Structures are given as structure tokens and as C-alpha cells.
Tab-separated table of N, CA and C and ligand atoms in Angstrom:
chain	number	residue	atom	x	y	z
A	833	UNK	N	89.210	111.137	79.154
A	833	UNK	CA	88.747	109.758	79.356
A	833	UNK	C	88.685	109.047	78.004
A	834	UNK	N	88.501	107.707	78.038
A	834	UNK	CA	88.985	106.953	76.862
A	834	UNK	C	88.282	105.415	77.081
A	835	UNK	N	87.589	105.379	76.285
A	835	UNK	CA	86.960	103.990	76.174
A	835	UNK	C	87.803	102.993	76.295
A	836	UNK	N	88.042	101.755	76.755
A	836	UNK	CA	89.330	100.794	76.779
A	836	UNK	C	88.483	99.129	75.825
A	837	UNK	N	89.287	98.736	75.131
A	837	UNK	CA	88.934	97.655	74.762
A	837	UNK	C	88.484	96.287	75.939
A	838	UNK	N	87.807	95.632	75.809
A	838	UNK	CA	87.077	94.568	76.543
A	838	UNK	C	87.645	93.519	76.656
A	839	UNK	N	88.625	92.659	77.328
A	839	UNK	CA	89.467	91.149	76.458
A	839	UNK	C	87.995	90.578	76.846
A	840	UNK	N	88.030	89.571	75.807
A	840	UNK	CA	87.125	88.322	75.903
A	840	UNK	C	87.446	86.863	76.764
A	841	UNK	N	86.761	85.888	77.029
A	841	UNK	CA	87.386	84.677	77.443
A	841	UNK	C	87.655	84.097	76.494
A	842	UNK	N	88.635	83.762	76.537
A	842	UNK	CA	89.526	82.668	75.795
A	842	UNK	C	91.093	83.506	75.798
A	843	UNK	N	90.909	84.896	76.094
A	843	UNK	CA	92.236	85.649	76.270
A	843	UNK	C	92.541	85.284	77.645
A	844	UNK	N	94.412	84.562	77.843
A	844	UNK	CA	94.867	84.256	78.435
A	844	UNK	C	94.953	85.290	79.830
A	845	UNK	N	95.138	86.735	79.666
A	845	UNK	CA	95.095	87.793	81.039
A	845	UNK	C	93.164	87.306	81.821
A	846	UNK	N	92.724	87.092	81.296
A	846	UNK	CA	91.957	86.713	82.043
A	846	UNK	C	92.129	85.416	83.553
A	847	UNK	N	93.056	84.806	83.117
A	847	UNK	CA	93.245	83.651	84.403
A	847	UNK	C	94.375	83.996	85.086
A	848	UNK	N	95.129	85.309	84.774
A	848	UNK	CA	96.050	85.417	85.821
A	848	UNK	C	95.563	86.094	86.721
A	849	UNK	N	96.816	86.171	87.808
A	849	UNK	CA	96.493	87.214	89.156
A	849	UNK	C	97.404	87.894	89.164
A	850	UNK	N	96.240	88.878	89.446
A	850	UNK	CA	96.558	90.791	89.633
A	850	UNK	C	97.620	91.193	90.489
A	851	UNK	N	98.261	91.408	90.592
A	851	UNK	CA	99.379	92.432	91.465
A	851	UNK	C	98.530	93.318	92.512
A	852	UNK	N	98.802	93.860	93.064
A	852	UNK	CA	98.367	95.080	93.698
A	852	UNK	C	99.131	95.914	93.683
A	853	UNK	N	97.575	97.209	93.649
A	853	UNK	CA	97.682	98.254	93.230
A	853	UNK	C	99.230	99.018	94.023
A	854	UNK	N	99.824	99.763	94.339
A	854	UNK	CA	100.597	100.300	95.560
A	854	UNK	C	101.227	101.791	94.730
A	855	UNK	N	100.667	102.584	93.925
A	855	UNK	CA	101.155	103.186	93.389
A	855	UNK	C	99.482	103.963	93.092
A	856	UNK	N	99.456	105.252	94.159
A	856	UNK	CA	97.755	106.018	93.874
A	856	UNK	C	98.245	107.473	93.049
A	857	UNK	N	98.529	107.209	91.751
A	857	UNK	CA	98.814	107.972	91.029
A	857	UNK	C	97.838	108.741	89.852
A	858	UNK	N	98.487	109.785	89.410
A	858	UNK	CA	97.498	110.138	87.991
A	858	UNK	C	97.090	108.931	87.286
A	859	UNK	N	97.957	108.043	86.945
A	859	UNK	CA	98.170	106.548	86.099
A	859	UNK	C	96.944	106.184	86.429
A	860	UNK	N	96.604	105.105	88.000
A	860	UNK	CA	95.877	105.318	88.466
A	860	UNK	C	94.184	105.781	88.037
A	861	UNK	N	94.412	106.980	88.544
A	861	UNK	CA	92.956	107.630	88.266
A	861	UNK	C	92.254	108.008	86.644
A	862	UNK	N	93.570	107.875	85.999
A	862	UNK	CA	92.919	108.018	84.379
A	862	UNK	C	92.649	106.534	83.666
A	863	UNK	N	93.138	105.430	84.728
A	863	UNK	CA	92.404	103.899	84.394
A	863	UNK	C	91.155	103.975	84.896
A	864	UNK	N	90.884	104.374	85.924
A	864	UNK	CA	89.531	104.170	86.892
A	864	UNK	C	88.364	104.916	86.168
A	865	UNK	N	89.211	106.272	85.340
A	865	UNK	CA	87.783	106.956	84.705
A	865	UNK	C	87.759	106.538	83.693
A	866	UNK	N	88.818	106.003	82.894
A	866	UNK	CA	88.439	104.836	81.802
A	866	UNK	C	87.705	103.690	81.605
A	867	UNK	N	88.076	103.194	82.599
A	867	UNK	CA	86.932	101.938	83.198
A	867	UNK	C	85.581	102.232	83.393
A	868	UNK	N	85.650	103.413	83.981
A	868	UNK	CA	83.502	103.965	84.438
A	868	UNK	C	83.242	104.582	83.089
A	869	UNK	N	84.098	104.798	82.270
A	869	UNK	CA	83.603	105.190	80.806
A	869	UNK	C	83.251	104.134	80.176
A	870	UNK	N	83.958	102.744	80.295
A	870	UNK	CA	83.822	101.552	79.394
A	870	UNK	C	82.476	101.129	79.780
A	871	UNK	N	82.551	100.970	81.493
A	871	UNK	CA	81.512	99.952	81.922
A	871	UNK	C	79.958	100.979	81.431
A	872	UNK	N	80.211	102.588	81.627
A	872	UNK	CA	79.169	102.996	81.361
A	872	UNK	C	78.681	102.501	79.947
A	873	UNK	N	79.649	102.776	79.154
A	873	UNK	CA	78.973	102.511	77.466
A	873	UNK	C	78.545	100.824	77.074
A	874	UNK	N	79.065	100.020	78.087
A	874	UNK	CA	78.905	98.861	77.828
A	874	UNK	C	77.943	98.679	78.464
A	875	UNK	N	77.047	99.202	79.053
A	875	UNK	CA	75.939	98.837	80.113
A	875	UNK	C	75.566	97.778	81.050
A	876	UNK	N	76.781	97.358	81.513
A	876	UNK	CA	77.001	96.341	82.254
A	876	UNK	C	76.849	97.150	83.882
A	877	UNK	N	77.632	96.505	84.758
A	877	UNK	CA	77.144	96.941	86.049
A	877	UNK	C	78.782	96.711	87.389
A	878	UNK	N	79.932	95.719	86.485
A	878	UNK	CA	80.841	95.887	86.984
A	878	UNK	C	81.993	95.783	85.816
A	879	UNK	N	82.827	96.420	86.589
A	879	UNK	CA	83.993	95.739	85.372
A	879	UNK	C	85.592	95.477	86.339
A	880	UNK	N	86.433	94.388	85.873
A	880	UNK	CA	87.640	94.807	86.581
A	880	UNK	C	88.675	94.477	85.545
A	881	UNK	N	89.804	95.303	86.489
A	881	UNK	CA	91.199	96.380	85.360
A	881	UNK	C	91.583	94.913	84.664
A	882	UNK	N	91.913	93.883	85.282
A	882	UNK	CA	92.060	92.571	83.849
A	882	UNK	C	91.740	92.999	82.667
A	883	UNK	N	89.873	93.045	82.651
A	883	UNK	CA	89.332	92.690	81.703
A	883	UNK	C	89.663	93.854	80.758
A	884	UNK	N	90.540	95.099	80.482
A	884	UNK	CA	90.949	95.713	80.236
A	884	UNK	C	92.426	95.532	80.001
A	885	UNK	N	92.167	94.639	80.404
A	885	UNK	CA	94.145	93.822	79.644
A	885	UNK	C	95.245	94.583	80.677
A	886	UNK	N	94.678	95.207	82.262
A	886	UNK	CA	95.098	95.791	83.388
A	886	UNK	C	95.652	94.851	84.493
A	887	UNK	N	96.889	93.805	84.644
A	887	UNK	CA	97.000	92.888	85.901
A	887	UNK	C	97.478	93.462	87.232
A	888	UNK	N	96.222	94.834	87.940
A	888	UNK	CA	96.536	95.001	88.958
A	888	UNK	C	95.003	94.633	89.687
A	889	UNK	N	95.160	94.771	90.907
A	889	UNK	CA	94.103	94.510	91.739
A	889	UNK	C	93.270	95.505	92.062
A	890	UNK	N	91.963	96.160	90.869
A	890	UNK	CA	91.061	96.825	91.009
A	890	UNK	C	89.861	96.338	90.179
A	891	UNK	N	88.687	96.942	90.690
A	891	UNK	CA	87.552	96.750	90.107
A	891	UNK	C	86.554	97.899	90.350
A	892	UNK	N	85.681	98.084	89.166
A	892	UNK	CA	84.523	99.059	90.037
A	892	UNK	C	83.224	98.681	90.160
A	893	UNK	N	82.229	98.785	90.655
A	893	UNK	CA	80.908	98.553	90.356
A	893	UNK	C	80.140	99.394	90.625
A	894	UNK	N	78.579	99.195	89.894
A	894	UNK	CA	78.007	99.768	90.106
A	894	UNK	C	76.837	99.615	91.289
A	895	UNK	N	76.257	100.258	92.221
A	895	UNK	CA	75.242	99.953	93.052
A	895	UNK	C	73.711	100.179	92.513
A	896	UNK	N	73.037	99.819	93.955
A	896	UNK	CA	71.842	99.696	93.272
A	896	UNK	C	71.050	100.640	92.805
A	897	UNK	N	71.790	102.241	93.866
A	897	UNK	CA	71.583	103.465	93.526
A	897	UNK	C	71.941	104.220	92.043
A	898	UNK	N	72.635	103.016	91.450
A	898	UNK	CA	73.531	103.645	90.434
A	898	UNK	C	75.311	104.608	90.859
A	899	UNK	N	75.318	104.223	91.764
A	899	UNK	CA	76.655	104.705	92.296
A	899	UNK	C	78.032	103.935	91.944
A	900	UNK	N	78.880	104.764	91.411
A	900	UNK	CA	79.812	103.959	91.326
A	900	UNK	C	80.530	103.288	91.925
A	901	UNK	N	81.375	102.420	92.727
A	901	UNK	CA	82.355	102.005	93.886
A	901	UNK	C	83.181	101.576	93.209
A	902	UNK	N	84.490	102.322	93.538
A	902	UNK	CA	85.829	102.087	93.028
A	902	UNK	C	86.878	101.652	93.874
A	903	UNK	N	86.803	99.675	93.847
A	903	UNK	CA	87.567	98.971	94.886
A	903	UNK	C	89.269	98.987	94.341
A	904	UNK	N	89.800	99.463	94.990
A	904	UNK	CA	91.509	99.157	95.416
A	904	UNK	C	91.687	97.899	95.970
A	905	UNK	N	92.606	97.094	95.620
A	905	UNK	CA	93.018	95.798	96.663
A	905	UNK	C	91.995	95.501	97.113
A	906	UNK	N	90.822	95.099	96.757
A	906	UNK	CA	89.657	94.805	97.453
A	906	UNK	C	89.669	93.646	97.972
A	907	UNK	N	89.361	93.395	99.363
A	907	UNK	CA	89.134	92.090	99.662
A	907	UNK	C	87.698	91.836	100.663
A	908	UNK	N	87.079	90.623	100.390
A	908	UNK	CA	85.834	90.336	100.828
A	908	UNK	C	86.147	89.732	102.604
A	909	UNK	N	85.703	90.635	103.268
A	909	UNK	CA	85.921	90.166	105.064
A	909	UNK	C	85.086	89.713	105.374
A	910	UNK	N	83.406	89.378	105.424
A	910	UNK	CA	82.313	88.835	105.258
A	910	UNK	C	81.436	88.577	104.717
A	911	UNK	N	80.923	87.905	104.942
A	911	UNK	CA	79.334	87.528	103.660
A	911	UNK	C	78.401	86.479	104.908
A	912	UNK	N	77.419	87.023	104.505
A	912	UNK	CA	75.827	85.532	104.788
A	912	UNK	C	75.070	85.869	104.070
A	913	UNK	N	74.508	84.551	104.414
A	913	UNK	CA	73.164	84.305	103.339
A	913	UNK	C	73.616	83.590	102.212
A	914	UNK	N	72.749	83.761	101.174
A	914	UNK	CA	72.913	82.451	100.019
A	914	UNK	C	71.458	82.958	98.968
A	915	UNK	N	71.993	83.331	97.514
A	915	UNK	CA	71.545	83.900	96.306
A	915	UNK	C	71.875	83.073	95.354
A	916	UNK	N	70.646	83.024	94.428
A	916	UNK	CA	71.164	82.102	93.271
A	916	UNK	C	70.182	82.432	92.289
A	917	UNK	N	71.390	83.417	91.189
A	917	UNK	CA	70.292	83.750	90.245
A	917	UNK	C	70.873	83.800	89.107
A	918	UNK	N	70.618	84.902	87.816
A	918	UNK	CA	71.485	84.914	86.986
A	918	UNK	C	72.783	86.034	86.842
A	919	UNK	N	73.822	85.315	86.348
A	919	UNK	CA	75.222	85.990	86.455
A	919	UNK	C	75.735	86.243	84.966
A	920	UNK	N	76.314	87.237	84.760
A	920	UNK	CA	76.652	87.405	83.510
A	920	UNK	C	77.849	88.093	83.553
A	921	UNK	N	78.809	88.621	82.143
A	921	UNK	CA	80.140	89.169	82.295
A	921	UNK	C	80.329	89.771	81.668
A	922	UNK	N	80.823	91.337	81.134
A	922	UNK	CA	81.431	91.548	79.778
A	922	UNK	C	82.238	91.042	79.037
A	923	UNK	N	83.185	90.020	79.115
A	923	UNK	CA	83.937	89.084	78.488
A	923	UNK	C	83.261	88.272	78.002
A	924	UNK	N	81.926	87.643	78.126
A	924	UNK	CA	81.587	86.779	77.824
A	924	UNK	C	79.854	87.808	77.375
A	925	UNK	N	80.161	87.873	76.312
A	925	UNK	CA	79.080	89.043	75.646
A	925	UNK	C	77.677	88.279	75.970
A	926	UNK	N	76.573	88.263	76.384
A	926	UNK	CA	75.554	87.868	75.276
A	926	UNK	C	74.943	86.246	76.014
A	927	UNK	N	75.958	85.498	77.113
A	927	UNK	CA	75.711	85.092	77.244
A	927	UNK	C	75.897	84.620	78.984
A	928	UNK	N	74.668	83.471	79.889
A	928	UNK	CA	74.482	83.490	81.214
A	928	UNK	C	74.782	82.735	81.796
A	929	UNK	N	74.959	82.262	82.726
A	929	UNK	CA	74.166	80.956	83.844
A	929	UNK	C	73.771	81.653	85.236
A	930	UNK	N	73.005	80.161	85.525
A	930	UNK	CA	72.565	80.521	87.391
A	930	UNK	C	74.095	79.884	88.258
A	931	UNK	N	73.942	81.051	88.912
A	931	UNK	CA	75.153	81.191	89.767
A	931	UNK	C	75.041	81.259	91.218
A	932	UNK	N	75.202	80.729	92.643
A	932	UNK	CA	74.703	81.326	93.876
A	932	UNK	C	76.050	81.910	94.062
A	933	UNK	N	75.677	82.872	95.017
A	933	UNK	CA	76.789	83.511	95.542
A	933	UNK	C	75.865	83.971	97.118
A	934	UNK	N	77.256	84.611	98.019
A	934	UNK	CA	76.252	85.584	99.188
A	934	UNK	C	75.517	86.231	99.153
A	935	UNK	N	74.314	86.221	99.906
A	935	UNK	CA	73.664	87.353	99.703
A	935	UNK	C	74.063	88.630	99.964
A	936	UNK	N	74.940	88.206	100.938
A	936	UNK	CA	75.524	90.058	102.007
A	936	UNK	C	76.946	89.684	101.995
A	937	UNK	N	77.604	91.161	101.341
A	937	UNK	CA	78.454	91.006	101.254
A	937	UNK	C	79.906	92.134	102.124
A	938	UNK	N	80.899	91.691	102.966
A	938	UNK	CA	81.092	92.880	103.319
A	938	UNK	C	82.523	93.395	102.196
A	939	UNK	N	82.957	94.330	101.634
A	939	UNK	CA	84.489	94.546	101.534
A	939	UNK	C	85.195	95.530	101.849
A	940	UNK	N	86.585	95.250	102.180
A	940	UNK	CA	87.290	96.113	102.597
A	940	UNK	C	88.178	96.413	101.233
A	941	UNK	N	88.632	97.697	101.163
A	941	UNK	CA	89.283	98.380	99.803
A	941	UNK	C	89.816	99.233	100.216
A	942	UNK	N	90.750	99.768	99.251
A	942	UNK	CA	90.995	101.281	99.223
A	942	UNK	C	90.341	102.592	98.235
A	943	UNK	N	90.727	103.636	98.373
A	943	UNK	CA	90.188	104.152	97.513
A	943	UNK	C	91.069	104.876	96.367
A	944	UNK	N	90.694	105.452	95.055
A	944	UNK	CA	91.576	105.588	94.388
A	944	UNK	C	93.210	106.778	95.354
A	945	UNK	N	92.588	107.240	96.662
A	945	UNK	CA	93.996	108.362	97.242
A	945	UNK	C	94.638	106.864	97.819
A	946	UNK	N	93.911	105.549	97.846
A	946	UNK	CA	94.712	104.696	98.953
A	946	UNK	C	94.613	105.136	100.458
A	947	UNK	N	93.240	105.380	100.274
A	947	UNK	CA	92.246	105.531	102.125
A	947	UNK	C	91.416	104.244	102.068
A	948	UNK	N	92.245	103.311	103.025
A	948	UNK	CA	91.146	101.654	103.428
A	948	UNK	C	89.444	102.386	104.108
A	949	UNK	N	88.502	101.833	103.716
A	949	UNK	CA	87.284	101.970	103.638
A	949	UNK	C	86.428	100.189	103.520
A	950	UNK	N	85.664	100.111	104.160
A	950	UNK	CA	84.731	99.410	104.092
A	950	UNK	C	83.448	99.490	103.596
A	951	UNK	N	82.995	98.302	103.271
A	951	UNK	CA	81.097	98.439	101.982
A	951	UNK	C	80.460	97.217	102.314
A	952	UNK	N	79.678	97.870	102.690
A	952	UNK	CA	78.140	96.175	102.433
A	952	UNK	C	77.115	96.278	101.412
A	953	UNK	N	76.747	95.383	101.084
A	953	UNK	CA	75.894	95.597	100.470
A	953	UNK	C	74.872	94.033	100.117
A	954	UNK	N	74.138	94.138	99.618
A	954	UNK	CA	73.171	92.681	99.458
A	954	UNK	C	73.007	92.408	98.138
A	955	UNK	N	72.591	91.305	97.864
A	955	UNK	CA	71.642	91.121	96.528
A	955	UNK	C	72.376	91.091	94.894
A	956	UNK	N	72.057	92.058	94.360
A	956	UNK	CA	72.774	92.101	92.770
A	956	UNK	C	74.006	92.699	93.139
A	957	UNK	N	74.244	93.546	93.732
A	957	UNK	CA	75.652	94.306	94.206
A	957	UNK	C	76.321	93.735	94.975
A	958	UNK	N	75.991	92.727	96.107
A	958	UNK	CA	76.991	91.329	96.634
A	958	UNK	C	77.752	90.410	95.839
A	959	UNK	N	76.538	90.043	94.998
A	959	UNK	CA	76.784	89.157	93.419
A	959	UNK	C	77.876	89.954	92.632
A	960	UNK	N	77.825	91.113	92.348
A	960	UNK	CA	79.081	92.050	91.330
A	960	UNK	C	79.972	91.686	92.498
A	961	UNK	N	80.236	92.481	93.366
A	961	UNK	CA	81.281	92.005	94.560
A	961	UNK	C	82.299	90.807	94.120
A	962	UNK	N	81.493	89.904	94.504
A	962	UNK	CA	81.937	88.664	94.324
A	962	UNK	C	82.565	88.039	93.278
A	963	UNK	N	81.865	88.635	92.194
A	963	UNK	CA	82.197	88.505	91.056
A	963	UNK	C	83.376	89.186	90.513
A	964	UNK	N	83.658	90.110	90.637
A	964	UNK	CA	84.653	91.521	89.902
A	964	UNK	C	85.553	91.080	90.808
A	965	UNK	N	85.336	90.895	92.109
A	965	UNK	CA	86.965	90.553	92.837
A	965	UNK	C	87.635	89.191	92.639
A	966	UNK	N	86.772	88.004	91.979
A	966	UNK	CA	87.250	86.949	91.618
A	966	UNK	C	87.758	87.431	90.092
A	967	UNK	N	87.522	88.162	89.397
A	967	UNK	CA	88.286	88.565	88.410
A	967	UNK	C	90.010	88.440	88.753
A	968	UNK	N	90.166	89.303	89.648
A	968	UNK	CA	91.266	89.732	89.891
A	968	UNK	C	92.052	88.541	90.334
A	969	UNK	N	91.813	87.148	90.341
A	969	UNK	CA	92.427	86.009	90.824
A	969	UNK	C	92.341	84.888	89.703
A	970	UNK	N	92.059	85.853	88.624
A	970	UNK	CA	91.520	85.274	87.090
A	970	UNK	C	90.925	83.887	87.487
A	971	UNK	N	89.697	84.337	88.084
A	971	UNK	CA	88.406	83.643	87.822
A	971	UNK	C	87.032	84.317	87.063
A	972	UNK	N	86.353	82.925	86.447
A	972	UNK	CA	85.537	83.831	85.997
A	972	UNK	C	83.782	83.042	86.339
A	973	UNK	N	82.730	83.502	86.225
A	973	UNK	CA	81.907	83.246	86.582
A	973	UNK	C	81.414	81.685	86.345
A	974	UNK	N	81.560	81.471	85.451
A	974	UNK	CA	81.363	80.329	84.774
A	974	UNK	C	82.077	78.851	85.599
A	975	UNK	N	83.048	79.355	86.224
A	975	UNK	CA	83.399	78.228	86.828
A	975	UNK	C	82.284	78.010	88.580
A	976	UNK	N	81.615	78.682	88.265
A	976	UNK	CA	80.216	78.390	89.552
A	976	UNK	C	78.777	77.752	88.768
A	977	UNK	N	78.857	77.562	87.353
A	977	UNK	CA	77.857	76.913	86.702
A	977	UNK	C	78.141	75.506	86.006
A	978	UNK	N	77.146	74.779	86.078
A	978	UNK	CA	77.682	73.460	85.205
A	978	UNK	C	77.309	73.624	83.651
A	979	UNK	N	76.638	74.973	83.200
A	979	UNK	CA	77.032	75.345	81.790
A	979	UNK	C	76.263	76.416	81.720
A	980	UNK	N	76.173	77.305	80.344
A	980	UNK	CA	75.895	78.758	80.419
A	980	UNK	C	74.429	78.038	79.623
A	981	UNK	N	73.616	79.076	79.712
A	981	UNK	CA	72.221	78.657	79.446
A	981	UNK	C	72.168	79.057	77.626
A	982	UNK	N	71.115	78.333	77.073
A	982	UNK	CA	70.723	78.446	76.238
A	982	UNK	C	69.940	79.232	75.385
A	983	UNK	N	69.313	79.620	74.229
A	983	UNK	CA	68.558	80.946	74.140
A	983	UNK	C	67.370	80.726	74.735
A	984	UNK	N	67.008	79.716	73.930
A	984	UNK	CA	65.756	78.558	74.534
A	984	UNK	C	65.603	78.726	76.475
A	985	UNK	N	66.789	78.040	77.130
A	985	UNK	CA	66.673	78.056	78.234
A	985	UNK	C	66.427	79.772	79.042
A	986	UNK	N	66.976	80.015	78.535
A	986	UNK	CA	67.931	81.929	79.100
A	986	UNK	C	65.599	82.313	78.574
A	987	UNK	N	65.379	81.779	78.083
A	987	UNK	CA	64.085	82.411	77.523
A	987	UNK	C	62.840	82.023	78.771
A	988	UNK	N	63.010	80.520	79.091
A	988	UNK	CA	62.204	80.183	80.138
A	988	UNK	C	62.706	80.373	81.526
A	989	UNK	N	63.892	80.930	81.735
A	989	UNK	CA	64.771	81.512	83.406
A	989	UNK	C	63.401	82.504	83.027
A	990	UNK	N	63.423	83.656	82.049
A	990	UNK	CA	62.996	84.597	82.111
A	990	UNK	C	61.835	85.048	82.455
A	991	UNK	N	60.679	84.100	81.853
A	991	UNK	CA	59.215	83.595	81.683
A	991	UNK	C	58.977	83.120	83.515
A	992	UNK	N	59.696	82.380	83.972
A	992	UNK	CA	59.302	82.013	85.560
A	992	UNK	C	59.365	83.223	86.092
A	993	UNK	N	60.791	83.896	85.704
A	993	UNK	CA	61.235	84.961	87.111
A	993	UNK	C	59.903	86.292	86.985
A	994	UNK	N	59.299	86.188	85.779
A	994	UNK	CA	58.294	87.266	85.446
A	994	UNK	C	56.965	86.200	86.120
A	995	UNK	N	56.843	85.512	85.932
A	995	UNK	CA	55.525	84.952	86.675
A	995	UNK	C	55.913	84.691	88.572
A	996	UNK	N	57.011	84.347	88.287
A	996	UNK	CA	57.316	84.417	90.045
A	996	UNK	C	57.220	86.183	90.918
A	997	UNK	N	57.585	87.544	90.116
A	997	UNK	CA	57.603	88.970	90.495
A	997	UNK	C	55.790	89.084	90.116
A	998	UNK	N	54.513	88.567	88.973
A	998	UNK	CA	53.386	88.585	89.136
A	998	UNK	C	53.159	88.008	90.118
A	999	UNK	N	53.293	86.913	90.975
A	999	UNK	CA	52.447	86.391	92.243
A	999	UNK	C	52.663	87.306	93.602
B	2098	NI	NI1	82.995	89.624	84.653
């Protein structure tokens, strides 16, 4: 396994779209454990093969269990509800905005053998969902905010959401 470099935004592979995957090879599976090596050391919670300078259609995330999920061709078949909190990216180091997305999310994927499988899930792991598979259509979070927050601001999100979890 092998740590992979991070592209940032302002690198152009970020706004393209991914190919799909169609090839469940060694190739394959020594990106996917590269990726759960990156995202592990980067302590983030999703990552997708783009942001790794990768233009096929995968992503992984992490759950709330701490589990990994490693989407193939992932595509989102349902969602309800409605979340709006803070969103963040490894491309974009360091910095946030408030973002809504679904609360519930369903997707259909494959897996790294290329066995279609289905996932739900709610909450912060709907939000990655949503997020990591709009990667792959080189989108990036930021285009769901009217600007990324401030230190100042990013300081008082923080100060409510801790007095809003005390009440
Ligand atoms: Ni991201």
C-alpha cells in the first residue's frame, strides 16, 4: 500500500467526469487500498479516485461505525429528508461551509469483485455519499455554499453547535 498524493482545487482533474470503472482487477484493488491508506492518514472521512489524480468512477467512505465502504460506479437511487450542516473536503485543506444535503441516503454500487450491492445510510454518512459521488462528476462542495466560512465565522458555527448539543 502507498500513500497517494491529494490534488487540490484549483487542479483542473477535479471538474472532470470519471469514466467507469469496468475493469475489477489487481489495478483496481491496489488503488482502493491506497485510497483507505490516504484517507486513513489524512483523517478525513471520504475520499474519491479524482482527488488522487484517478478519472474513474469510485469513491470510499467512511461510516459511522468507522467502516469502510468501497463504492464502484456508485449511483444515488434515493434520498429524504433535508440536513444542513458543515461540509468539508480534502482538496480544500483547512477550510468549510454550511451545506444541506439528504438526510437518507440510498446507493447502489459495486464492489471492488464488481458484485452490485446496495447502502443506506443517514446523517454525516448521507452527507459523504453525496458528496464523494459528486466528486466523480467533478463537482465539488462548495458549489452548494454562497462562500466558505471564516476563522472568525467557522469559530461561532462552532460555539452554537456546542451550546445547541448542551440544551
Ligand atoms: Ni471532497
Amino acid at each position: 500500500m502507498a500513500i497517494r498524493k491529494i490534488v487540490e482545487r484549483g487542479d483542473p482533474i477535479l471538474a472532470k467526469v470519471c469514466r467507469p470503472v469496468t475493469d475489477f482487477n489487481a489495478r483496481l484493488h491496489t488503488l482502493l487500498d491506497d485510497m483507505a491508506e490516504t484517507l486513513e492518514e489524512s483523517g478525513g472521512v471520504g475520499l474519491a479516485a479524482p482527488q488522487v489524480g484517478i478519472l474513474r468512477r469510485l469513491c470510499i467512505v467512511e461510516d459511522s461505525e468507522g467502516e469502510l465502504i468501497e463504492l464502484i460506479n456508485p449511483e444515488i437511487v434515493a434520498y429524504e429528508g433535508e440536513q444542513t450542516g458543515l461540509e468539508g473536503c480534502l482538496s480544500i485543506p483547512g477550510r468549510y461551509g454550511i451545506v444541506t444535503r439528504p438526510y437518507k441516503v440510498r446507493v447502489r454500487a459495486q464492489d471492488r469483485y464488481g458484485i452490485t450491492f446496495e447502502v443506506e445510510d443517514e446523517d454525516l454518512t448521507a452527507r459523504c455519499f453525496c458528496h464523494e459521488i459528486e466528486h466523480l462528476d467533478g463537482h465539488l462542495f462548495t458549489e452548494h455554499c454562497d462562500h466558505l466560512l471564516s476563522d472568525k465565522e467557522m469559530e461561532e458555527y462552532l460555539r452554537e453547535q456546542e451550546e445547541e448539543n448542551r440544551e
